[in-house]
Amino acid sequence: MKGMESMSEVLNVEKIFNQNVFTLGKMKERLPRKVFNEVKNVMDHGGELSLAAADVVAKAMKDWAVENGATHYTHWFQPLTGVTAEKHDSFVTNPDEEGKMLMEFSGKELIKGEPDASSFPSGGLRATFEARGYTIWDITSPVFLKEDATGVVLCIPTAFCSYTGEALDKKTPLLRSMDAISEQALRIVRLFGNTEATKVTASVGPEQEYFLVDRKNFLARKDLIYTGRTLFGAPAPKGQELDDHYFGTIRERVGGFMHDLNIELWKLGITAKTQHNEVAPAQHELAPIYNTANVAVDHNQLVMETMKEVAERQGRACLLHEKPFAGVNGSGKHDNWSITTDNGVNLLEPGKTPNNNKQFLLVLACIMKAVDKHADLLRQSASDVGNDHRLGANEAPPAIISSFLGTQLSKVLEHLEKSEPEDLMLAGKQGMKLDIARIPELLIDNTDRNRTSPFAFTGNRFEFRAVGSEANCASAMLALNAAVAEQLKTFKTEVDAKIADGKDTFAAILEVLRKDIKECKAIHFDGNGYSDEWKAEAARRGLDCETSVPVIFDNYLKESSVRMFESTGVMTRKELEARNEVKWETYTKKIQIEARVLGDLAMNHIIPTATRYQTSLIDNVYKMKDLFPADKASALSSRNLEIIEDIANRTNFIKEKVDEMVEARKVANKIESEREKAIAYHDKIVPMLEAIRYHIDKLELVVDDQIWTLPKYRELLFIR
């Protein structure tokens, strides 16, 4: 107990929380009241900060950062690589006349930076000779300090755009989507008499799953180093079949990692809330408290970076790939999403009054309609090379997008859909507190949860479970925000038209609501998403069942998607086309890397290792003739010869398939269209990777452990 008491005295969470963040409270302490009020007004309502105010803010930031050991600052941004980027500049300027070094930071330097835009993926938006791009301060996301081998750096979250104004990053369209959903949701809450709200905020809480392995074993596997996943590996004798790892007691070394990780995240103001063992061996999860969408995305990027840094310090490796190990569960990033007014009303939370519940059902129906209309787009937003191995496997969630509401909400919508007009009049009856006849009372969390649903209602939010663990979740969130914003706008327009024709407001709302509920029934599914019956049913309903990731990317450029993104102001057609070029190119390059790595390992390790063992067996056959009687020697030799032949057949197959794969890549690489090239890699190269893997895994089970020096699944998953 004394040890625990001393630990609690050392770890003062309240003291370290936000320690490395230039919070609103620190701004208020350090800025003149007038400047602080201007900053707060821009944060809350938008607009531009005056250069004079920016100079004052920059000086206060610099002083705070220098007091905490910082020597440099960086515009921290999220290009289309999917990870973060930063270029460090020191605060140092020319010394004064006496040779004293000066440390300065201006408002202009705070607001805008200029990295080389041509060196990042741009999908044709920037050419090599057109290098100019800009980073612009996101005033709504807190500035923070990051400490590493370079020292302490002041990190300023920024958007990244081209010289001609197109978004070159993940943050810019996300911010636009947040504005779009705020604008359209405000029009809806005004229908219900809420005149106090001035904005509606999309909030996200991304649950982060990950694997921890011993760093020594990680470094012995080239496939893990270069691709993030094991390109081969026979199943361990024990996997996840006993369900004993899930929520099990956290091992001491893993607990030490979680402890240090929490401290680093709390310093950055990241509300790391929940930690536990996940289903697969060596798999774990961290979940934060929700935050505004752009801040939540920034924080999640920091979570992933920090996980890797802490793991490395402790002699571990953190794997964020969606499927690092075959045969056990992969990792996702379940995004818990909701929308809330700035006067405290969660639009996805059933209320205590009839008016609140009418508003809730309206918003719910709009979200369902948006998901039904743009399910293929949401599927695309969660698709990439890594997630392709996870989605559709026997784990949450399936690849086909559907939405779970639960028994009670489903009944409520069914009643609304089937009620006659007279049943939809205000009746003054108790029950759901909608004052609608024959509708049961609505309670929060009175229904089960469905782990097989990619988009599930969970009480006061939706959980988008299809997002991959390594992904930047901005892609999924901006697509969802934009789709819902479009539908809210459509709903309000249809209601306004009916009111203009003389209908009562509530009657007009119910009429449009009933229509939308009927139209989006296909996307509503509360059953087992893993079943073969659901796949057949989904196809019958006309849902998107495409399995080729490069083809799924086409959904970004469907006319309905382009129209939705452009009408909400989230992205232009040009920006969408550029992003798809990047997606196809990235898909191809990642498969290229996997093919090169597997080919290298097959030819330079697997085949030589198997051949070495084969040679030792041949030697044994000759030795047996001298050591044993003829009949016994013959029996023993026969068994050895079977293994020798099996090894020969498998190594020959691997060699032939590697050569075939090299030639197939040469053919695919001649294709000019990035889309067609990606499809060729998906259709031709990926099956070869699987075929080669199958025979390598079989060899692993045959070859002597002492000869097979690569760490196996049993070491990777159970030595930690």
XYZ file of C-alpha atoms in Angstrom:
720
model
C 0.000 0.000 0.000
C 2.866 2.393 0.734
C 4.169 1.890 -2.791
C 0.744 2.677 -4.239
C 0.424 5.780 -2.075
C 3.796 7.099 -3.202
C 2.853 6.432 -6.837
C -0.378 8.416 -6.487
C 1.573 11.292 -4.934
C 3.989 11.373 -7.857
C 1.332 11.087 -10.578
C -0.902 14.119 -10.181
C -3.142 13.942 -13.234
C -4.682 17.359 -12.598
C -1.217 18.902 -12.563
C 0.101 17.268 -15.725
C -3.097 17.470 -17.785
C -2.667 20.056 -20.584
C 0.853 20.719 -19.309
C 2.147 20.925 -22.890
C -0.849 22.757 -24.373
C -1.340 26.489 -24.832
C -4.890 26.296 -23.547
C -7.605 28.921 -23.559
C -6.892 29.419 -19.851
C -3.216 30.147 -20.534
C -4.220 32.525 -23.299
C -6.536 34.353 -20.927
C -3.713 34.727 -18.388
C -1.163 35.991 -20.912
C -3.180 38.058 -23.385
C -4.700 41.528 -22.946
C -8.450 41.230 -22.480
C -9.233 42.870 -25.824
C -6.952 40.491 -27.735
C -8.248 37.458 -25.853
C -11.846 38.431 -26.649
C -10.953 38.791 -30.319
C -9.324 35.351 -30.352
C -12.311 33.796 -28.567
C -14.748 35.434 -30.973
C -12.882 34.042 -33.999
C -12.791 30.592 -32.379
C -16.520 30.631 -31.719
C -17.877 32.411 -34.766
C -15.181 32.365 -37.439
C -13.584 35.275 -39.241
C -9.991 36.475 -39.397
C -7.724 37.540 -36.579
C -6.238 41.003 -37.098
C -2.490 41.053 -37.717
C -2.010 43.268 -34.652
C -3.789 40.739 -32.446
C -1.902 37.875 -34.108
C 1.408 39.540 -33.207
C 0.369 39.713 -29.558
C -0.788 36.075 -29.559
C 2.418 34.928 -31.277
C 4.601 36.650 -28.691
C 2.615 35.124 -25.822
C 2.888 31.676 -27.427
C 6.600 32.064 -27.989
C 7.244 33.250 -24.445
C 5.295 30.317 -23.016
C 7.053 27.851 -25.320
C 10.546 29.215 -24.550
C 9.799 29.084 -20.808
C 9.137 25.366 -21.338
C 12.374 24.752 -23.237
C 11.262 25.256 -26.840
C 13.732 26.548 -29.409
C 11.730 25.884 -32.584
C 8.187 26.073 -33.907
C 6.475 24.164 -36.696
C 3.268 24.279 -38.671
C 1.942 20.781 -37.948
C -0.302 19.552 -40.761
C -1.853 16.430 -42.270
C -1.091 16.008 -45.981
C -2.616 13.295 -48.141
C 0.051 10.839 -46.987
C -2.297 10.021 -44.097
C 0.326 10.930 -41.473
C 1.456 14.282 -40.106
C 4.161 16.581 -41.450
C 6.278 19.314 -39.897
C 9.138 21.666 -40.813
C 10.977 23.172 -37.832
C 12.051 26.820 -37.727
C 13.871 28.266 -34.743
C 12.786 31.394 -32.891
C 16.338 32.662 -33.386
C 16.768 35.893 -35.375
C 19.758 38.130 -36.134
C 21.603 39.195 -32.950
C 21.405 42.802 -31.799
C 24.301 45.301 -31.979
C 25.828 43.877 -28.815
C 25.732 40.363 -30.234
C 22.912 39.209 -28.000
C 20.751 36.503 -29.592
C 17.084 37.445 -30.034
C 14.122 35.052 -29.962
C 11.172 36.292 -32.006
C 7.937 34.965 -33.454
C 5.518 37.157 -35.412
C 1.804 36.970 -36.056
C 2.523 36.480 -39.743
C 4.679 33.430 -38.944
C 1.952 32.108 -36.664
C -0.851 32.438 -39.200
C 0.827 31.251 -42.391
C 3.707 29.010 -43.455
C 4.979 27.867 -46.834
C 6.098 24.231 -47.209
C 6.916 22.672 -50.573
C 3.555 21.514 -51.929
C 4.937 19.556 -54.887
C 6.703 17.000 -52.689
C 3.468 15.747 -51.102
C 0.803 13.650 -52.851
C -1.483 16.046 -54.716
C -3.163 13.942 -57.402
C -2.091 16.424 -60.066
C -3.089 19.591 -58.204
C 0.595 20.545 -58.005
C 3.380 19.816 -60.491
C 7.058 19.493 -59.600
C 7.770 22.953 -60.967
C 4.776 24.427 -59.092
C 6.001 24.053 -55.557
C 4.202 26.739 -53.617
C 1.734 25.710 -50.923
C 0.485 27.262 -47.705
C -0.167 26.117 -44.161
C -2.790 28.170 -42.306
C -3.300 28.159 -38.552
C -6.393 26.298 -37.331
C -7.219 28.605 -34.436
C -9.802 26.131 -33.064
C -7.229 23.386 -32.425
C -4.883 24.014 -29.472
C -1.184 24.700 -30.010
C 1.034 22.218 -28.161
C 4.634 21.340 -27.325
C 6.273 18.172 -28.564
C 9.540 16.890 -27.113
C 11.830 14.477 -28.932
C 15.498 14.111 -29.874
C 15.408 17.488 -31.659
C 14.364 19.232 -28.448
C 11.097 20.950 -27.570
C 9.071 22.214 -30.529
C 6.002 24.456 -30.544
C 3.480 22.699 -32.814
C 0.795 24.802 -34.492
C -2.053 22.741 -36.029
C -2.667 24.013 -39.553
C -4.583 23.419 -42.743
C -2.602 22.881 -45.954
C -3.655 24.238 -49.346
C -2.125 24.890 -52.741
C -1.101 28.238 -54.216
C -4.326 28.140 -56.212
C -6.468 27.422 -53.153
C -7.236 23.689 -53.398
C -7.102 21.576 -50.236
C -4.009 19.375 -50.125
C -4.719 17.853 -46.731
C -7.196 16.044 -44.508
C -8.027 18.976 -42.218
C -9.285 21.572 -44.705
C -12.278 19.589 -46.027
C -13.010 18.370 -42.504
C -13.283 21.963 -41.288
C -15.506 22.797 -44.247
C -17.738 19.795 -43.457
C -18.063 20.967 -39.850
C -19.217 24.384 -41.081
C -21.682 22.724 -43.466
C -23.310 20.532 -40.842
C -23.458 23.433 -38.384
C -25.215 25.660 -40.915
C -27.814 23.073 -41.900
C -28.419 21.702 -38.390
C -29.068 25.237 -37.132
C -31.866 25.575 -39.680
C -33.425 22.436 -38.234
C -33.228 23.456 -34.555
C -34.820 26.788 -35.486
C -37.884 24.792 -36.603
C -38.251 23.694 -32.983
C -37.894 27.144 -31.464
C -34.214 27.027 -30.465
C -33.062 30.582 -31.113
C -30.214 30.533 -28.582
C -27.878 28.155 -30.420
C -25.373 29.858 -32.707
C -23.609 26.765 -34.023
C -23.815 22.982 -34.046
C -20.636 20.997 -33.522
C -19.813 17.561 -34.865
C -18.047 15.627 -32.108
C -15.975 12.462 -32.418
C -14.517 9.963 -29.973
C -12.214 7.574 -31.889
C -11.474 4.283 -30.112
C -7.953 3.197 -31.071
C -7.035 -0.500 -31.296
C -3.408 -1.606 -31.593
C -0.988 -4.507 -31.134
C 2.136 -4.516 -28.959
C 5.014 -6.848 -29.811
C 8.573 -7.245 -28.608
C 10.818 -4.881 -30.580
C 13.526 -7.501 -31.044
C 11.043 -9.790 -32.775
C 9.659 -6.872 -34.764
C 13.102 -5.950 -36.098
C 13.689 -9.558 -37.144
C 10.691 -9.424 -39.484
C 11.258 -7.342 -42.630
C 7.582 -7.618 -43.499
C 6.577 -5.906 -40.255
C 9.225 -3.213 -40.700
C 8.287 -2.303 -44.271
C 4.566 -3.088 -44.500
C 3.266 -3.076 -40.925
C 1.865 -6.600 -41.258
C 3.110 -10.164 -41.453
C 3.067 -11.304 -45.073
C 3.317 -14.909 -43.904
C 3.009 -16.809 -40.646
C 1.434 -20.086 -39.617
C -1.151 -19.869 -36.806
C 0.140 -20.230 -33.266
C -1.038 -23.297 -31.312
C -3.218 -20.937 -29.306
C -4.988 -17.890 -30.677
C -8.081 -16.079 -29.431
C -10.389 -19.098 -29.308
C -10.573 -19.164 -25.501
C -11.613 -15.480 -25.302
C -9.288 -15.190 -22.315
C -7.402 -12.109 -23.480
C -10.434 -9.857 -23.948
C -10.751 -7.594 -20.871
C -8.279 -9.907 -19.141
C -5.810 -8.831 -16.472
C -3.306 -6.446 -18.024
C 0.232 -7.820 -17.920
C 2.855 -5.842 -16.062
C 4.896 -4.801 -19.113
C 1.762 -3.830 -21.031
C 0.509 -1.960 -17.980
C 3.793 -0.058 -17.866
C 3.311 0.948 -21.502
C -0.257 2.104 -20.849
C 0.848 4.051 -17.775
C 3.569 5.949 -19.637
C 1.322 6.447 -22.659
C -1.420 7.991 -20.525
C 1.017 10.449 -18.976
C 2.293 11.594 -22.371
C -1.246 11.942 -23.731
C -2.554 13.790 -20.692
C 0.312 16.278 -21.035
C -0.999 16.957 -24.544
C -4.540 17.486 -23.277
C -5.756 14.219 -24.775
C -8.452 12.716 -22.571
C -7.288 9.099 -22.593
C -10.176 7.518 -20.712
C -10.423 3.757 -21.272
C -7.759 1.061 -21.660
C -8.144 -2.706 -21.890
C -7.012 -5.882 -23.573
C -8.786 -6.557 -26.868
C -9.866 -9.885 -28.374
C -6.670 -11.012 -30.101
C -3.505 -11.899 -28.166
C -1.197 -8.844 -27.875
C -4.080 -6.568 -28.941
C -5.268 -3.628 -26.840
C -7.477 -0.554 -27.018
C -7.406 3.061 -25.884
C -10.484 5.286 -25.993
C -10.664 9.039 -25.325
C -13.559 11.243 -24.304
C -15.182 12.809 -27.371
C -14.049 16.185 -28.703
C -14.886 18.483 -31.606
C -14.184 16.641 -34.850
C -11.071 18.544 -35.947
C -9.497 18.448 -32.476
C -10.402 14.765 -32.118
C -8.676 14.002 -35.434
C -5.586 15.998 -34.384
C -5.541 14.177 -31.065
C -5.910 10.774 -32.717
C -2.919 11.479 -34.943
C -0.963 12.361 -31.795
C -2.223 9.202 -30.070
C -0.836 7.031 -32.869
C 2.494 8.882 -32.954
C 2.835 8.743 -29.178
C 1.982 5.043 -29.035
C 4.880 4.285 -31.368
C 7.300 6.535 -29.487
C 6.457 5.133 -26.046
C 6.600 1.566 -27.344
C 10.050 2.115 -28.836
C 11.361 3.599 -25.586
C 10.223 0.477 -23.774
C 11.682 -2.022 -26.236
C 8.355 -2.725 -27.882
C 6.785 -2.037 -31.262
C 3.249 -0.722 -31.642
C 1.475 -2.104 -34.720
C -1.381 0.003 -36.075
C -1.980 -1.939 -39.278
C -5.569 -3.132 -39.597
C -4.528 -6.780 -39.974
C -0.977 -7.419 -38.791
C -1.691 -11.122 -38.122
C -3.828 -13.554 -40.095
C -6.238 -15.769 -38.189
C -6.911 -13.365 -35.313
C -8.938 -10.176 -35.103
C -7.654 -7.073 -36.816
C -7.771 -3.542 -35.436
C -10.277 -0.775 -36.074
C -10.860 2.783 -35.012
C -14.499 2.964 -33.964
C -15.564 6.579 -34.443
C -18.305 7.635 -32.031
C -20.029 10.579 -33.732
C -22.688 13.023 -32.580
C -23.817 16.607 -33.212
C -24.472 19.084 -30.411
C -25.624 22.719 -30.221
C -23.498 25.263 -28.406
C -26.273 25.633 -25.840
C -25.908 22.009 -24.821
C -28.442 20.017 -26.845
C -27.216 16.704 -28.256
C -29.341 16.273 -31.360
C -28.955 12.498 -31.119
C -30.178 12.211 -27.558
C -33.870 11.578 -26.931
C -35.225 14.310 -24.711
C -37.749 14.640 -21.910
C -40.275 16.673 -23.896
C -42.371 15.889 -26.991
C -40.655 18.725 -28.867
C -37.170 17.355 -28.180
C -38.132 13.881 -29.301
C -39.654 15.151 -32.543
C -36.383 16.921 -33.223
C -34.435 13.777 -32.328
C -36.455 11.615 -34.726
C -36.106 14.186 -37.491
C -32.305 14.252 -37.139
C -32.184 10.462 -36.826
C -34.197 10.007 -40.016
C -31.989 12.498 -41.877
C -28.867 10.613 -40.829
C -30.389 7.297 -41.898
C -31.390 8.803 -45.247
C -27.898 10.270 -45.698
C -26.266 6.914 -44.938
C -28.685 5.146 -47.289
C -28.012 7.613 -50.100
C -24.240 7.687 -49.636
C -23.477 4.254 -48.143
C -21.049 3.569 -50.976
C -19.254 6.828 -50.200
C -18.952 5.941 -46.512
C -17.629 2.525 -47.517
C -15.070 4.271 -49.709
C -14.063 6.645 -46.907
C -13.028 3.643 -44.776
C -11.340 1.685 -47.567
C -7.634 1.191 -48.113
C -5.083 -1.592 -48.509
C -4.883 -2.449 -44.815
C -8.589 -2.291 -44.040
C -9.315 -4.545 -47.011
C -7.890 -7.439 -44.964
C -10.186 -6.630 -42.034
C -13.562 -5.548 -43.437
C -15.756 -8.482 -44.245
C -13.751 -10.939 -42.174
C -15.375 -12.722 -39.237
C -15.008 -9.699 -36.974
C -16.679 -6.306 -36.626
C -17.710 -4.897 -38.974
C -18.723 -6.415 -42.312
C -17.833 -4.614 -45.529
C -21.443 -3.903 -46.500
C -22.660 -0.648 -44.958
C -25.878 -0.942 -42.953
C -27.240 0.789 -39.874
C -28.431 -0.696 -36.582
C -31.054 1.135 -34.507
C -32.225 -1.475 -32.010
C -35.617 -2.967 -31.299
C -37.360 0.011 -29.786
C -36.244 2.704 -32.191
C -37.015 0.382 -35.087
C -40.571 -0.002 -33.753
C -40.916 3.750 -33.363
C -39.926 4.348 -36.979
C -42.219 1.529 -38.108
C -45.138 3.128 -36.265
C -44.366 6.511 -37.810
C -44.135 5.012 -41.276
C -47.394 3.058 -41.065
C -49.557 5.466 -39.053
C -52.550 6.973 -40.750
C -52.694 10.784 -40.951
C -55.146 11.034 -38.056
C -52.737 9.049 -35.851
C -50.025 11.607 -36.485
C -51.988 14.511 -35.038
C -51.183 15.875 -31.586
C -53.098 13.589 -29.264
C -51.968 14.629 -25.786
C -51.252 11.042 -24.766
C -48.425 9.722 -22.628
C -45.865 7.283 -23.911
C -42.923 8.333 -26.006
C -43.625 11.938 -25.076
C -44.108 12.717 -28.735
C -47.816 13.233 -28.156
C -48.450 10.835 -31.015
C -50.943 8.029 -30.636
C -49.749 4.414 -30.372
C -46.049 5.290 -30.030
C -44.285 3.656 -27.037
C -42.137 5.594 -24.608
C -38.573 6.094 -25.792
C -35.772 5.348 -23.354
C -32.012 5.653 -23.779
C -29.936 2.452 -23.893
C -32.909 0.147 -23.576
C -31.800 -1.991 -26.489
C -28.938 -4.353 -27.172
C -25.827 -3.387 -29.141
C -24.868 -4.942 -32.467
C -21.146 -5.531 -32.958
C -21.697 -6.610 -36.555
C -23.134 -3.275 -37.678
C -20.760 -0.839 -39.403
C -22.936 2.152 -38.406
C -24.782 1.563 -35.155
C -26.890 3.841 -32.976
C -25.618 3.438 -29.404
C -27.860 5.608 -27.246
C -26.932 9.210 -28.000
C -24.496 8.840 -30.896
C -23.675 6.717 -33.907
C -20.636 4.478 -33.922
C -18.958 4.192 -37.331
C -17.075 0.924 -36.842
C -15.682 0.478 -40.350
C -12.790 2.955 -40.009
C -9.376 1.271 -39.959
C -6.974 1.535 -37.038
C -4.163 3.164 -39.049
C -6.414 5.577 -40.943
C -6.686 9.301 -40.495
C -10.336 9.357 -39.431
C -10.870 12.788 -41.008
C -11.707 11.061 -44.317
C -14.626 9.160 -42.807
C -15.853 12.041 -40.664
C -15.878 14.636 -43.434
C -17.839 12.271 -45.682
C -20.376 11.632 -42.922
C -20.639 15.313 -42.009
C -21.161 16.344 -45.627
C -23.732 13.629 -46.336
C -25.777 14.537 -43.260
C -25.492 18.275 -43.995
C -26.856 17.686 -47.497
C -29.801 15.681 -46.169
C -30.627 18.203 -43.437
C -30.714 20.884 -46.120
C -32.958 18.746 -48.337
C -35.304 17.983 -45.441
C -35.663 21.662 -44.508
C -36.277 22.635 -48.131
C -39.044 20.039 -48.486
C -40.653 21.082 -45.201
C -40.533 24.770 -46.186
C -42.257 23.956 -49.470
C -45.104 22.178 -47.674
C -45.461 25.020 -45.165
C -45.637 27.455 -48.086
C -48.512 25.343 -49.463
C -50.414 25.900 -46.223
C -49.505 22.889 -44.112
C -48.938 23.184 -40.384
C -45.231 23.018 -39.448
C -45.534 19.812 -37.450
C -47.705 18.148 -40.097
C -45.183 19.118 -42.774
C -42.305 17.690 -40.717
C -44.141 14.406 -40.140
C -45.058 14.063 -43.800
C -41.449 14.444 -44.958
C -40.274 12.267 -42.065
C -42.567 9.416 -43.091
C -41.379 9.644 -46.692
C -37.717 9.502 -45.682
C -38.263 6.580 -43.313
C -39.826 4.583 -46.143
C -37.104 5.514 -48.616
C -34.163 4.522 -46.394
C -35.463 1.144 -45.198
C -32.864 -0.718 -47.236
C -29.985 0.532 -45.107
C -31.691 -0.402 -41.814
C -30.611 -3.844 -40.581
C -30.594 -5.043 -36.974
C -29.560 -8.657 -37.607
C -26.291 -10.568 -37.892
C -24.056 -8.762 -40.367
C -21.670 -11.723 -40.497
C -24.177 -14.162 -41.963
C -24.194 -15.305 -45.578
C -27.943 -14.678 -45.557
C -27.302 -10.971 -44.961
C -24.917 -10.773 -47.926
C -27.624 -12.192 -50.160
C -30.261 -9.943 -48.598
C -28.045 -6.856 -48.959
C -27.595 -7.581 -52.662
C -31.366 -8.014 -53.037
C -31.867 -4.636 -51.348
C -29.507 -3.022 -53.810
C -26.802 -2.156 -51.269
C -23.207 -1.759 -52.403
C -21.516 -5.188 -52.147
C -18.391 -4.353 -54.171
C -15.234 -5.953 -52.784
C -12.488 -4.479 -54.988
C -10.975 -1.531 -53.115
C -9.751 0.308 -56.246
C -13.255 0.039 -57.718
C -14.795 1.177 -54.429
C -12.721 4.354 -54.781
C -14.915 5.222 -57.785
C -17.655 6.221 -55.355
C -15.893 9.514 -54.655
C -16.448 10.534 -58.263
C -20.060 9.428 -58.707
C -22.213 12.368 -59.760
C -24.251 12.103 -56.542
C -21.039 12.316 -54.482
C -19.613 15.230 -56.454
C -22.932 17.059 -56.222
C -23.105 16.452 -52.464
C -19.553 17.627 -51.781
C -19.856 20.683 -54.004
C -23.308 21.733 -52.756
C -22.104 21.628 -49.144
C -18.871 23.464 -49.995
C -16.714 20.622 -48.643
C -14.744 19.726 -51.789
C -14.720 20.603 -55.472
C -14.730 18.096 -58.294
C -11.070 18.930 -58.918
C -10.181 18.166 -55.278
C -12.141 14.906 -55.414
C -10.430 13.802 -58.616
C -7.046 14.600 -57.083
C -7.803 12.575 -53.969
C -8.811 9.578 -56.009
C -5.592 9.753 -58.009
C -3.711 9.713 -54.688
C -5.796 6.800 -53.387
C -5.206 4.660 -56.479
C -1.509 5.522 -56.558
C -1.107 4.789 -52.838
C -2.929 1.474 -53.195
C -0.600 0.405 -55.999
C 2.539 1.481 -54.178
C 1.625 -0.345 -50.989
C 0.964 -3.587 -52.856
C 4.218 -3.019 -54.753
C 6.103 -2.784 -51.474
C 4.419 -5.913 -50.098
C 5.276 -7.813 -53.280
C 8.918 -6.703 -53.177
C 9.279 -7.603 -49.506
C 7.648 -10.995 -49.878
C 9.696 -11.746 -52.989
C 12.897 -10.763 -51.192
C 12.096 -12.856 -48.118
C 10.975 -15.814 -50.206
C 14.100 -15.899 -52.336
C 16.686 -14.852 -49.754
C 15.368 -16.480 -46.600
C 12.455 -18.887 -46.998
C 13.766 -20.975 -49.879
C 17.389 -21.110 -48.601
C 16.164 -22.048 -45.112
C 13.844 -24.760 -46.409
C 16.551 -26.065 -48.739
C 19.051 -26.208 -45.884
C 16.631 -28.340 -43.877
C 15.919 -30.443 -46.943
C 19.656 -31.090 -47.356
C 19.937 -32.199 -43.747
C 17.092 -34.677 -44.309
C 18.830 -36.075 -47.380
C 21.997 -36.552 -45.338
C 19.931 -38.405 -42.745
C 18.597 -40.791 -45.373
C 22.126 -41.872 -46.249
C 23.126 -42.149 -42.597
C 20.150 -44.400 -41.838
C 21.388 -47.015 -44.280
C 24.513 -47.418 -42.169
C 22.846 -47.159 -38.748
C 19.707 -49.329 -39.076
C 18.647 -52.653 -40.530
C 17.384 -52.437 -44.096
C 13.652 -52.649 -43.270
C 13.777 -49.986 -40.543
C 16.078 -47.762 -42.589
C 13.654 -48.025 -45.502
C 10.670 -46.991 -43.336
C 12.507 -44.039 -41.825
C 13.848 -42.979 -45.213
C 10.377 -43.166 -46.716
C 9.021 -40.655 -44.181
C 11.996 -38.348 -44.739
C 11.635 -38.625 -48.504
C 7.993 -37.539 -48.248
C 9.069 -34.391 -46.388
C 11.937 -33.829 -48.822
C 9.548 -34.072 -51.767
C 7.006 -31.791 -50.086
C 9.675 -29.135 -49.469
C 10.860 -29.410 -53.073
C 7.333 -28.985 -54.456
C 6.599 -25.982 -52.254
C 9.914 -24.198 -52.862
C 9.528 -24.759 -56.613
C 6.020 -23.290 -56.489
C 7.208 -20.279 -54.465
C 10.088 -19.637 -56.877
C 7.816 -19.872 -59.924
C 5.165 -17.654 -58.352
C 7.686 -14.990 -57.307
C 9.029 -14.884 -60.866
C 5.477 -14.729 -62.208
C 4.662 -11.914 -59.783
C 7.676 -9.884 -60.922
C 6.561 -10.184 -64.540
C 2.968 -9.312 -63.660
C 4.175 -6.169 -61.897
C 6.177 -5.155 -64.961
C 3.030 -5.466 -67.086
C 0.877 -3.560 -64.566
C 3.438 -0.779 -64.203
C 3.129 0.017 -67.923
C -0.518 0.980 -67.434
C -0.808 4.777 -67.511
C -4.145 5.118 -65.727
C -3.652 5.059 -61.946
C -7.104 3.537 -61.574
C -6.503 0.716 -64.026
C -3.052 0.081 -62.572
C -4.509 -0.224 -59.057
C -7.184 -2.608 -60.343
C -4.495 -4.714 -62.034
C -2.546 -4.921 -58.787
C -5.708 -5.906 -56.916
C -6.771 -8.533 -59.445
C -3.362 -9.981 -60.386
C -0.759 -9.307 -57.683
C -2.780 -9.674 -54.477
C -3.877 -13.271 -55.276
C -0.223 -14.145 -55.941
C 0.755 -12.808 -52.525
C -1.841 -15.071 -50.943
C -0.763 -18.100 -52.980
C 2.893 -17.627 -52.041
C 1.951 -17.109 -48.416
C 0.022 -20.370 -48.285
C 3.097 -22.423 -49.192
C 5.439 -20.444 -46.938
C 3.099 -21.091 -44.010
C 3.135 -24.805 -44.786
C 6.943 -24.811 -44.892
C 7.063 -23.045 -41.529
C 5.210 -25.975 -39.990
C 7.704 -28.480 -41.433
C 11.138 -26.869 -41.146
C 13.149 -27.373 -37.953
C 12.709 -24.488 -35.490
C 16.451 -24.116 -35.055
C 16.829 -23.491 -38.778
C 13.711 -21.296 -39.152
C 15.120 -18.228 -37.416
C 12.323 -15.769 -38.189
C 10.030 -15.112 -35.188
C 6.794 -17.029 -35.518
C 3.293 -15.999 -34.483
C 3.752 -17.749 -31.153
C 6.701 -15.441 -30.345
C 5.169 -12.291 -31.839
C 1.809 -12.677 -30.128
C 2.764 -14.226 -26.808
C 6.227 -12.836 -25.944
C 5.482 -9.310 -24.805
